[in-house]
Amino acid sequence: MDVKFPEGFYFGSATSAAQAEGAHTADHKAPDIWDLWFEEEPYKFHGGVGPADTSTFFEHWREDIELLHETGHNSFRTSISWSRLLPDPEGDPNPEAVEFYRNVFGTLRDEGIEPFVNLFHFDMPVALQERGGWESREVVDLYERYARIAFELFGDVVKRWYTFNEPIVHVECGYLQQYHYPCKVDPKAAAQVAYHTALASALAVRACHEVLPDAKIGIVLNLTPAYPRSENPADARAAHIAELFANKSFLDPSVHGAYDPELVELIKKHGLMPVVDETDLAIILDNTVDYLGVNFYQPLRVCARASLPNPEAPFMPTYYYDVYAMPGRRMNPHRGWEIYPHALYDIAINLRDNYGNIEWIVSENGMGVEGEEKFRGSDGAIQDDYRIDFIKEHLTELARGIDEGSNCIGYHLWTFIDCWSWLNAYKNRYGLVELDLETQERRIKKSGRWYKQLAESRGF
Ligand code: BGP
């Protein structure tokens, strides 16, 4: 065997409530921002397919857990829908949601599949967006309340928690780039949202440690190592600043409990300092995560800017760098993302050397492909050898990092069943299991069969 992982290594996959559950208004779930946005501007969603048309995990969870077995999972990440659990964010938990999540998490545990449960995956309840969303301090407090309720309700069966998925994404996409609701271009709000999210994460860590002293709680960050075009000092400086905004902005407060002073200086220089309560920084310092989830899809390549930034334009981190399209880079053309498995090794070493060798897991990695039906084999299953190769290449780099001492405990693929992907809806398929959108029938792909062998032999 060329690549072998340690005993107890987690093999599994990840999904999220809004992308998998469906039943978006059943069981008294209140709307989240995706429901609202689709209602307002359905044409923005690929093929006009919205959040009601997901893979119906809400109905098919038993059958889906069976499929988790058949594809070798010993662990599985999903999230709780805040607006399903607490349709009134200040009210009591929705009993039907409690029953659903208890059934799912309890069954996973009974079946020997470790549940990793995330509290927030881009799905702000509308009732709270109307009160300012992450711009509002009140929402931070209500998030802490929600987290505490979740720990109390499910802590007997869930031992691994996450506070947030990819927090930089709702900051950038919601407040700078218009890929998420509320589609603002407002750097000052973005800074406040980023800061409130880091604070909310620390408050949830504190609550988890109080309510569930034996559980572990982490945060899922999409780490995109910033590589400079060249060793030229101007390119190196561009990469250094890109790294501050893209990665260190959440990595440092989550793991070190404090922001990098250089990032703070840049935020000040651009007049973007958020409103901070006196006691907040101590909360962030005292409540760092127990482990990290790392989503990795693509690196960030940058170079020195070719032109001076417009001083009147709203501030974006690209004030300091240009995104660089490296000649000869390997691309996944369907998603437009570069494929660069070596970055996973670099992440492993960065966490080992600069973040106290914190325990971590690859919490997402995967390949979205459009038009997979054309790869259907004579047995009816999609022959997605490209996905198997993609996973192997990334696991090879990961194993190298582990051999050199990085404390990685598992690998979760994105994703289990083809799922609804925000504005891209069902354009790209990521699953180990194919979903027939018409019939909701599930069919294991070649990669799903291979994944089981991988997990059983802990390598390939
Ligand atoms: C991550 C998100 C997931 C998922 C994945 C695939 O950033 O955490 O929710 O969607 O990316 O990306 P996409 O759906 O945009 O193709």
Coordinates of C-alpha atoms and ligand atoms in Angstrom, one line a residue:
M1 CA 0.0 0.0 0.0
D2 CA 1.4 3.4 -1.0
V3 CA -0.5 5.6 1.4
K4 CA -1.6 4.5 4.8
F5 CA -3.5 6.4 7.6
P6 CA -3.3 5.8 11.3
E7 CA -5.8 3.6 13.2
G8 CA -8.9 5.5 14.2
F9 CA -8.5 8.0 11.2
Y10 CA -11.9 9.5 10.3
F11 CA -13.1 8.8 6.8
G12 CA -16.4 10.4 6.0
S13 CA -18.0 13.3 4.2
A14 CA -19.7 16.6 5.0
T15 CA -22.9 18.3 4.1
S16 CA -25.1 21.1 5.5
A17 CA -28.7 21.5 6.6
A18 CA -29.7 24.1 4.0
Q19 CA -28.1 22.0 1.2
A20 CA -29.4 18.6 2.1
E21 CA -32.5 18.6 4.3
G22 CA -35.2 20.0 2.0
A23 CA -38.6 20.3 3.6
H24 CA -37.8 23.9 3.9
T25 CA -41.0 25.0 5.4
A26 CA -42.2 21.7 6.8
D27 CA -42.2 21.0 10.5
H28 CA -42.5 24.6 11.3
K29 CA -39.1 25.6 10.0
A30 CA -38.9 29.3 9.6
P31 CA -37.3 30.7 6.5
D32 CA -33.6 31.4 6.3
I33 CA -31.9 33.9 3.9
W34 CA -31.7 31.4 1.1
D35 CA -35.4 30.8 1.1
L36 CA -35.9 34.5 1.1
W37 CA -33.4 35.3 -1.6
F38 CA -34.8 32.6 -3.9
E39 CA -38.2 34.0 -3.4
E40 CA -37.0 37.5 -4.3
E41 CA -34.6 36.7 -7.2
P42 CA -34.9 33.1 -8.4
Y43 CA -33.2 33.9 -11.7
K44 CA -29.9 34.2 -9.8
F45 CA -29.9 30.5 -9.0
H46 CA -28.6 28.0 -11.6
G47 CA -31.5 26.5 -13.5
G48 CA -33.9 28.4 -11.3
V49 CA -33.6 25.7 -8.7
G50 CA -33.9 26.9 -5.1
P51 CA -33.4 25.6 -1.6
A52 CA -36.7 23.7 -1.5
D53 CA -35.2 21.2 -4.0
T54 CA -32.4 19.7 -2.0
S55 CA -31.6 16.0 -1.6
T56 CA -34.5 15.5 0.9
F57 CA -32.4 14.3 3.8
F58 CA -35.2 15.3 6.0
E59 CA -37.4 12.6 4.5
H60 CA -34.7 10.0 3.6
W61 CA -32.3 10.2 6.5
R62 CA -32.7 6.5 7.5
E63 CA -32.0 5.3 3.9
D64 CA -29.1 7.8 3.6
I65 CA -27.5 6.6 6.8
E66 CA -27.6 3.1 5.3
L67 CA -25.8 4.6 2.3
L68 CA -23.2 6.1 4.6
H69 CA -22.4 2.6 5.6
E70 CA -22.2 1.3 2.1
T71 CA -19.7 4.0 1.2
G72 CA -17.5 3.3 4.2
H73 CA -18.2 6.2 6.5
N74 CA -17.1 6.1 10.1
S75 CA -18.0 9.8 10.6
F76 CA -20.2 12.4 9.0
R77 CA -20.6 16.1 9.2
T78 CA -23.9 18.0 8.8
S79 CA -25.3 21.2 10.4
I80 CA -28.3 22.2 12.4
S81 CA -30.7 24.6 10.7
W82 CA -31.0 27.4 13.2
S83 CA -34.4 28.5 11.8
R84 CA -35.7 24.9 12.0
L85 CA -34.6 24.4 15.6
L86 CA -35.7 27.8 16.7
P87 CA -38.3 29.2 14.3
D88 CA -38.7 32.0 16.9
P89 CA -35.1 32.8 17.8
E90 CA -36.1 33.9 21.2
G91 CA -38.7 31.1 21.8
D92 CA -38.6 27.4 22.7
P93 CA -37.1 24.7 20.4
N94 CA -39.4 23.3 17.8
P95 CA -40.3 19.8 19.0
E96 CA -40.4 18.3 15.5
A97 CA -36.9 19.6 14.8
V98 CA -35.6 18.3 18.1
E99 CA -37.1 14.9 17.2
F100 CA -35.5 15.0 13.7
Y101 CA -32.1 15.9 14.8
R102 CA -32.1 13.5 17.8
N103 CA -33.1 10.7 15.4
V104 CA -30.3 11.6 13.0
F105 CA -27.5 12.1 15.5
G106 CA -28.6 9.2 17.7
T107 CA -28.9 6.8 14.8
L108 CA -25.5 7.8 13.4
R109 CA -23.9 7.2 16.9
D110 CA -25.7 3.8 17.2
E111 CA -24.5 2.8 13.8
G112 CA -20.9 3.6 14.7
I113 CA -20.7 6.8 12.5
E114 CA -19.3 9.7 14.6
P115 CA -21.5 12.8 14.0
F116 CA -19.7 16.1 13.6
V117 CA -22.3 18.8 14.0
N118 CA -21.9 22.4 12.8
L119 CA -24.1 25.2 14.2
F120 CA -24.0 27.7 11.3
H121 CA -23.5 27.0 7.6
F122 CA -24.4 30.3 5.8
D123 CA -28.1 30.0 6.7
M124 CA -29.1 33.0 8.8
P125 CA -32.7 32.9 9.8
V126 CA -34.7 35.7 8.1
A127 CA -36.1 36.9 11.4
L128 CA -32.5 37.6 12.5
Q129 CA -31.3 39.1 9.2
E130 CA -34.1 41.6 9.6
R131 CA -32.6 42.5 12.9
G132 CA -29.2 43.2 11.2
G133 CA -27.8 39.7 10.9
W134 CA -24.1 39.4 11.9
E135 CA -23.9 43.2 11.9
S136 CA -25.9 43.2 15.1
R137 CA -24.6 42.4 18.5
E138 CA -28.0 41.2 19.5
V139 CA -27.7 38.4 16.9
V140 CA -24.4 37.4 18.5
D141 CA -26.1 36.9 21.8
L142 CA -29.0 35.0 20.2
Y143 CA -26.5 32.7 18.5
E144 CA -24.9 32.0 21.9
R145 CA -28.4 31.1 23.2
Y146 CA -29.0 28.8 20.2
A147 CA -25.6 27.1 20.7
R148 CA -26.3 26.5 24.3
I149 CA -29.8 25.0 23.5
A150 CA -28.2 22.7 20.9
F151 CA -25.5 21.5 23.3
E152 CA -28.2 20.8 26.0
L153 CA -30.5 19.0 23.5
F154 CA -28.0 16.9 21.6
G155 CA -24.8 16.7 23.8
D156 CA -25.4 13.1 24.9
V157 CA -25.1 11.9 21.3
V158 CA -22.8 14.6 19.7
K159 CA -19.3 14.8 20.9
R160 CA -17.7 16.8 18.1
W161 CA -19.1 20.3 17.3
Y162 CA -18.2 23.2 15.0
T163 CA -19.2 26.8 15.6
F164 CA -19.2 27.9 12.0
N165 CA -18.5 26.8 8.5
E166 CA -16.2 29.0 6.4
P167 CA -16.9 32.3 8.2
I168 CA -14.9 34.3 5.8
V169 CA -17.3 33.3 3.1
H170 CA -20.4 35.0 4.6
V171 CA -18.2 38.1 5.2
E172 CA -16.9 38.3 1.7
C173 CA -19.8 37.0 -0.2
G174 CA -22.5 38.7 1.8
Y175 CA -20.8 42.1 2.4
L176 CA -18.3 42.6 -0.4
Q177 CA -19.0 40.4 -3.5
Q178 CA -22.8 39.9 -3.6
Y179 CA -22.8 36.1 -3.8
H180 CA -24.7 35.7 -0.6
Y181 CA -27.6 37.6 0.9
P182 CA -27.8 40.5 2.0
C183 CA -25.7 41.2 -1.2
K184 CA -24.1 44.4 0.2
V185 CA -20.9 46.1 -0.9
D186 CA -20.1 47.6 2.5
P187 CA -16.5 47.1 3.8
K188 CA -17.3 48.6 7.2
A189 CA -20.2 46.2 7.7
A190 CA -17.9 43.3 6.5
A191 CA -15.4 44.1 9.2
Q192 CA -18.1 44.2 11.8
V193 CA -19.6 40.9 10.6
A194 CA -16.2 39.3 10.6
Y195 CA -15.5 40.5 14.1
H196 CA -19.0 39.5 15.4
T197 CA -18.6 36.1 13.9
A198 CA -15.2 35.5 15.6
L199 CA -16.8 36.6 18.9
A200 CA -19.9 34.5 18.4
S201 CA -17.6 31.5 17.8
A202 CA -15.7 32.1 21.0
L203 CA -19.0 32.4 22.9
A204 CA -20.1 29.1 21.6
V205 CA -16.8 27.5 22.5
R206 CA -17.3 28.8 26.0
A207 CA -20.8 27.5 26.2
C208 CA -19.8 24.1 24.9
H209 CA -17.0 23.8 27.5
E210 CA -19.5 24.8 30.2
V211 CA -22.4 22.5 29.1
L212 CA -20.3 19.6 27.7
P213 CA -16.9 19.5 29.3
D214 CA -16.1 16.2 27.5
A215 CA -17.1 17.3 24.0
K216 CA -14.7 18.9 21.5
I217 CA -15.6 22.1 19.6
G218 CA -13.9 23.5 16.6
I219 CA -14.4 25.9 13.7
V220 CA -14.3 25.0 10.0
L221 CA -12.1 27.4 8.0
N222 CA -11.5 27.4 4.3
L223 CA -7.8 27.8 4.1
T224 CA -6.5 28.9 0.8
P225 CA -2.7 29.3 1.1
A226 CA -1.6 32.4 -0.7
Y227 CA 1.3 31.8 -3.1
P228 CA 3.2 34.7 -4.6
R229 CA 3.8 34.8 -8.4
S230 CA 7.5 35.0 -7.8
E231 CA 10.1 35.7 -5.2
N232 CA 10.1 39.4 -6.1
P233 CA 9.6 41.3 -2.9
A234 CA 6.5 43.1 -4.2
D235 CA 4.9 39.7 -5.1
A236 CA 5.9 38.3 -1.7
R237 CA 4.4 41.3 0.1
A238 CA 1.2 40.8 -1.9
A239 CA 1.0 37.2 -0.8
H240 CA 1.7 38.1 2.8
I241 CA -1.2 40.6 2.9
A242 CA -3.5 38.2 1.0
E243 CA -2.7 35.6 3.7
L244 CA -3.7 38.0 6.5
F245 CA -7.1 38.6 5.0
A246 CA -7.9 35.2 3.6
N247 CA -6.6 32.9 6.2
K248 CA -5.2 34.5 9.3
S249 CA -8.4 36.7 9.8
F250 CA -10.2 33.7 11.4
L251 CA -7.3 31.3 12.0
D252 CA -5.5 33.6 14.5
P253 CA -8.5 34.5 16.7
S254 CA -9.8 30.9 16.6
V255 CA -6.5 29.2 17.5
H256 CA -4.3 31.9 19.1
G257 CA -7.2 33.9 20.6
A258 CA -6.0 37.2 19.1
Y259 CA -5.7 39.0 15.8
D260 CA -2.5 39.5 14.0
P261 CA -1.5 43.1 14.8
E262 CA -0.6 43.7 11.2
L263 CA -4.2 42.9 10.1
V264 CA -5.5 45.2 12.8
E265 CA -3.3 48.0 11.5
L266 CA -4.6 47.6 7.9
I267 CA -8.2 47.6 9.1
K268 CA -7.5 50.8 11.1
K269 CA -5.7 52.4 8.2
H270 CA -8.8 51.9 6.0
G271 CA -11.1 53.3 8.7
L272 CA -12.9 49.9 9.1
M273 CA -12.4 49.2 12.8
P274 CA -15.5 47.4 14.2
V275 CA -17.3 48.4 17.4
V276 CA -15.7 46.3 20.1
D277 CA -17.0 45.9 23.7
E278 CA -14.3 46.1 26.4
T279 CA -14.6 42.5 27.6
D280 CA -14.8 40.9 24.1
L281 CA -11.1 40.5 23.5
A282 CA -10.7 38.5 26.7
I283 CA -13.6 36.3 25.6
I284 CA -11.8 35.6 22.3
L285 CA -8.5 35.0 24.1
D286 CA -9.9 32.6 26.7
N287 CA -12.1 30.5 24.4
T288 CA -10.0 29.1 21.6
V289 CA -11.1 26.0 19.7
D290 CA -10.2 22.4 20.6
Y291 CA -9.6 21.4 17.0
L292 CA -9.9 22.8 13.5
G293 CA -11.8 21.7 10.4
V294 CA -10.0 22.7 7.2
N295 CA -11.9 23.0 3.9
F296 CA -9.5 22.9 1.0
Y297 CA -10.4 23.3 -2.6
Q298 CA -8.0 25.6 -4.2
P299 CA -4.9 27.8 -3.5
L300 CA -4.9 31.5 -3.8
R301 CA -2.2 32.8 -6.2
V302 CA -1.4 36.5 -6.1
C303 CA 1.0 39.0 -7.5
A304 CA 1.8 42.7 -6.9
R305 CA -0.9 45.0 -8.3
A306 CA -0.3 46.1 -11.8
S307 CA -2.1 49.5 -11.2
L308 CA -2.8 51.7 -8.3
P309 CA -6.1 51.1 -6.6
N310 CA -8.9 53.6 -7.0
P311 CA -8.9 55.4 -3.6
E312 CA -12.6 56.0 -3.9
A313 CA -13.6 52.4 -4.5
P314 CA -15.0 50.5 -1.6
F315 CA -12.2 48.6 0.2
M316 CA -11.5 45.0 -0.8
P317 CA -8.5 43.0 0.2
T318 CA -7.5 43.1 -3.5
Y319 CA -6.5 46.7 -2.8
Y320 CA -3.2 45.1 -2.0
Y321 CA -2.8 42.4 -4.6
D322 CA -4.0 41.1 -8.0
V323 CA -5.2 37.5 -8.3
Y324 CA -2.7 35.7 -10.4
A325 CA -3.7 33.1 -13.1
M326 CA -0.5 31.0 -13.1
P327 CA 0.4 29.8 -16.6
G328 CA 0.0 26.0 -16.8
R329 CA -2.1 25.6 -13.7
R330 CA -4.4 22.6 -13.5
M331 CA -8.0 23.5 -13.4
N332 CA -11.3 21.9 -12.6
P333 CA -13.1 23.7 -15.5
H334 CA -16.6 23.0 -14.2
R335 CA -16.0 25.0 -11.0
G336 CA -13.2 27.2 -12.3
W337 CA -11.0 26.2 -9.4
E338 CA -7.3 25.3 -9.6
I339 CA -6.4 21.8 -8.5
Y340 CA -3.2 21.9 -6.4
P341 CA -3.1 19.0 -3.9
H342 CA 0.4 20.0 -2.6
A343 CA -1.3 22.9 -0.8
L344 CA -2.8 20.3 1.6
Y345 CA 0.8 19.4 2.6
D346 CA 1.6 23.1 3.1
I347 CA -1.5 23.6 5.3
A348 CA -0.5 20.5 7.4
I349 CA 3.0 22.0 8.0
N350 CA 1.7 25.5 8.6
L351 CA -0.7 24.2 11.3
R352 CA 2.1 22.1 12.8
D353 CA 4.7 24.9 12.9
N354 CA 2.6 28.0 13.5
Y355 CA -0.5 26.9 15.3
G356 CA 0.8 24.7 18.0
N357 CA 0.2 21.5 16.0
I358 CA -3.5 21.7 16.8
E359 CA -5.6 18.7 16.1
W360 CA -7.3 19.1 12.7
I361 CA -9.4 17.3 10.1
V362 CA -9.9 17.9 6.4
S363 CA -13.5 18.9 6.8
E364 CA -14.2 19.4 3.0
N365 CA -12.3 18.7 -0.2
G366 CA -13.9 17.5 -3.4
M367 CA -14.5 17.9 -7.1
G368 CA -17.7 19.3 -8.6
V369 CA -18.3 18.1 -12.1
E370 CA -21.0 19.1 -14.5
G371 CA -22.8 16.6 -16.8
E372 CA -21.6 13.4 -15.0
E373 CA -24.4 11.3 -16.7
K374 CA -22.0 11.0 -19.7
F375 CA -19.7 8.8 -17.5
R376 CA -22.5 6.3 -16.7
G377 CA -21.1 2.7 -17.1
S378 CA -22.9 -0.4 -18.3
D379 CA -23.9 -1.3 -14.7
G380 CA -25.7 2.1 -14.5
A381 CA -23.2 3.6 -12.0
I382 CA -21.3 6.8 -12.9
Q383 CA -17.6 5.9 -13.5
D384 CA -16.1 8.9 -11.8
D385 CA -12.4 7.9 -11.9
Y386 CA -11.4 11.5 -12.0
R387 CA -12.9 11.9 -8.5
I388 CA -11.0 8.9 -7.2
D389 CA -7.8 10.3 -8.7
F390 CA -8.6 13.7 -7.2
I391 CA -9.1 12.2 -3.7
K392 CA -6.0 10.0 -4.0
E393 CA -3.8 12.9 -4.9
H394 CA -5.0 15.0 -2.0
L395 CA -4.7 12.1 0.4
T396 CA -1.1 11.5 -0.7
E397 CA -0.1 15.0 0.2
L398 CA -2.1 14.8 3.4
A399 CA -0.4 11.6 4.4
R400 CA 3.0 13.2 3.8
G401 CA 2.1 16.0 6.2
I402 CA 0.9 13.5 8.8
D403 CA 4.1 11.4 8.5
E404 CA 6.0 14.6 9.2
G405 CA 4.1 15.1 12.4
S406 CA 1.0 17.2 11.5
N407 CA -1.9 16.3 13.8
C408 CA -4.6 15.5 11.2
I409 CA -7.2 13.0 12.4
G410 CA -9.4 12.6 9.3
Y411 CA -10.7 13.4 5.9
H412 CA -14.2 14.4 5.0
L413 CA -15.1 14.6 1.4
W414 CA -17.6 17.2 0.0
T415 CA -20.0 15.4 -0.3
F416 CA -22.0 12.3 0.2
I417 CA -25.0 12.7 -2.1
D418 CA -25.0 15.2 -4.9
C419 CA -26.4 18.3 -3.3
W420 CA -27.8 21.7 -3.9
S421 CA -25.0 24.2 -3.9
W422 CA -26.3 27.8 -3.3
L423 CA -26.3 29.9 -6.4
N424 CA -24.8 27.0 -8.4
A425 CA -27.8 24.8 -7.4
Y426 CA -27.2 21.4 -9.1
K427 CA -24.8 22.6 -11.8
N428 CA -21.8 20.7 -10.4
R429 CA -22.1 17.3 -8.8
Y430 CA -19.8 16.4 -5.9
G431 CA -21.3 13.2 -4.5
L432 CA -20.1 9.7 -3.9
V433 CA -23.8 8.9 -4.5
E434 CA -25.7 10.2 -7.5
L435 CA -29.1 11.9 -7.0
D436 CA -31.8 11.6 -9.6
L437 CA -33.5 15.0 -9.2
E438 CA -36.8 13.7 -10.7
T439 CA -37.2 10.6 -8.6
Q440 CA -34.9 11.3 -5.7
E441 CA -33.4 7.9 -6.3
R442 CA -29.9 7.4 -5.0
R443 CA -27.2 5.4 -6.9
I444 CA -23.7 4.8 -5.6
K445 CA -21.0 6.0 -8.0
K446 CA -17.8 4.1 -8.6
S447 CA -16.1 6.6 -6.2
G448 CA -18.6 5.5 -3.5
R449 CA -17.5 1.9 -3.8
W450 CA -13.9 2.8 -3.9
Y451 CA -14.3 5.1 -0.8
K452 CA -15.5 2.1 1.2
Q453 CA -12.3 0.1 0.3
L454 CA -10.3 3.2 1.2
A455 CA -11.8 3.5 4.6
E456 CA -11.6 -0.3 5.3
S457 CA -8.0 -0.5 4.4
R458 CA -7.2 3.0 5.7
G459 CA -5.2 3.7 2.5
F460 CA -4.6 2.7 -1.0
Ligands
BGP1 C1 -17.8 25.1 0.4 C2 -19.1 25.1 1.2 C3 -20.1 24.1 0.9 C4 -20.1 23.7 -0.6 C5 -18.7 23.6 -1.2 C6 -18.7 23.4 -2.7 O1 -17.3 26.4 0.3 O2 -18.8 25.0 2.6 O3 -21.3 24.5 1.3 O4 -21.0 24.3 -1.3 O5 -18.0 24.7 -0.9 O6 -18.7 24.6 -3.4 P1 -19.8 25.0 -4.4 O7 -21.1 24.5 -3.9 O8 -19.8 26.5 -4.5 O9 -19.4 24.4 -5.7

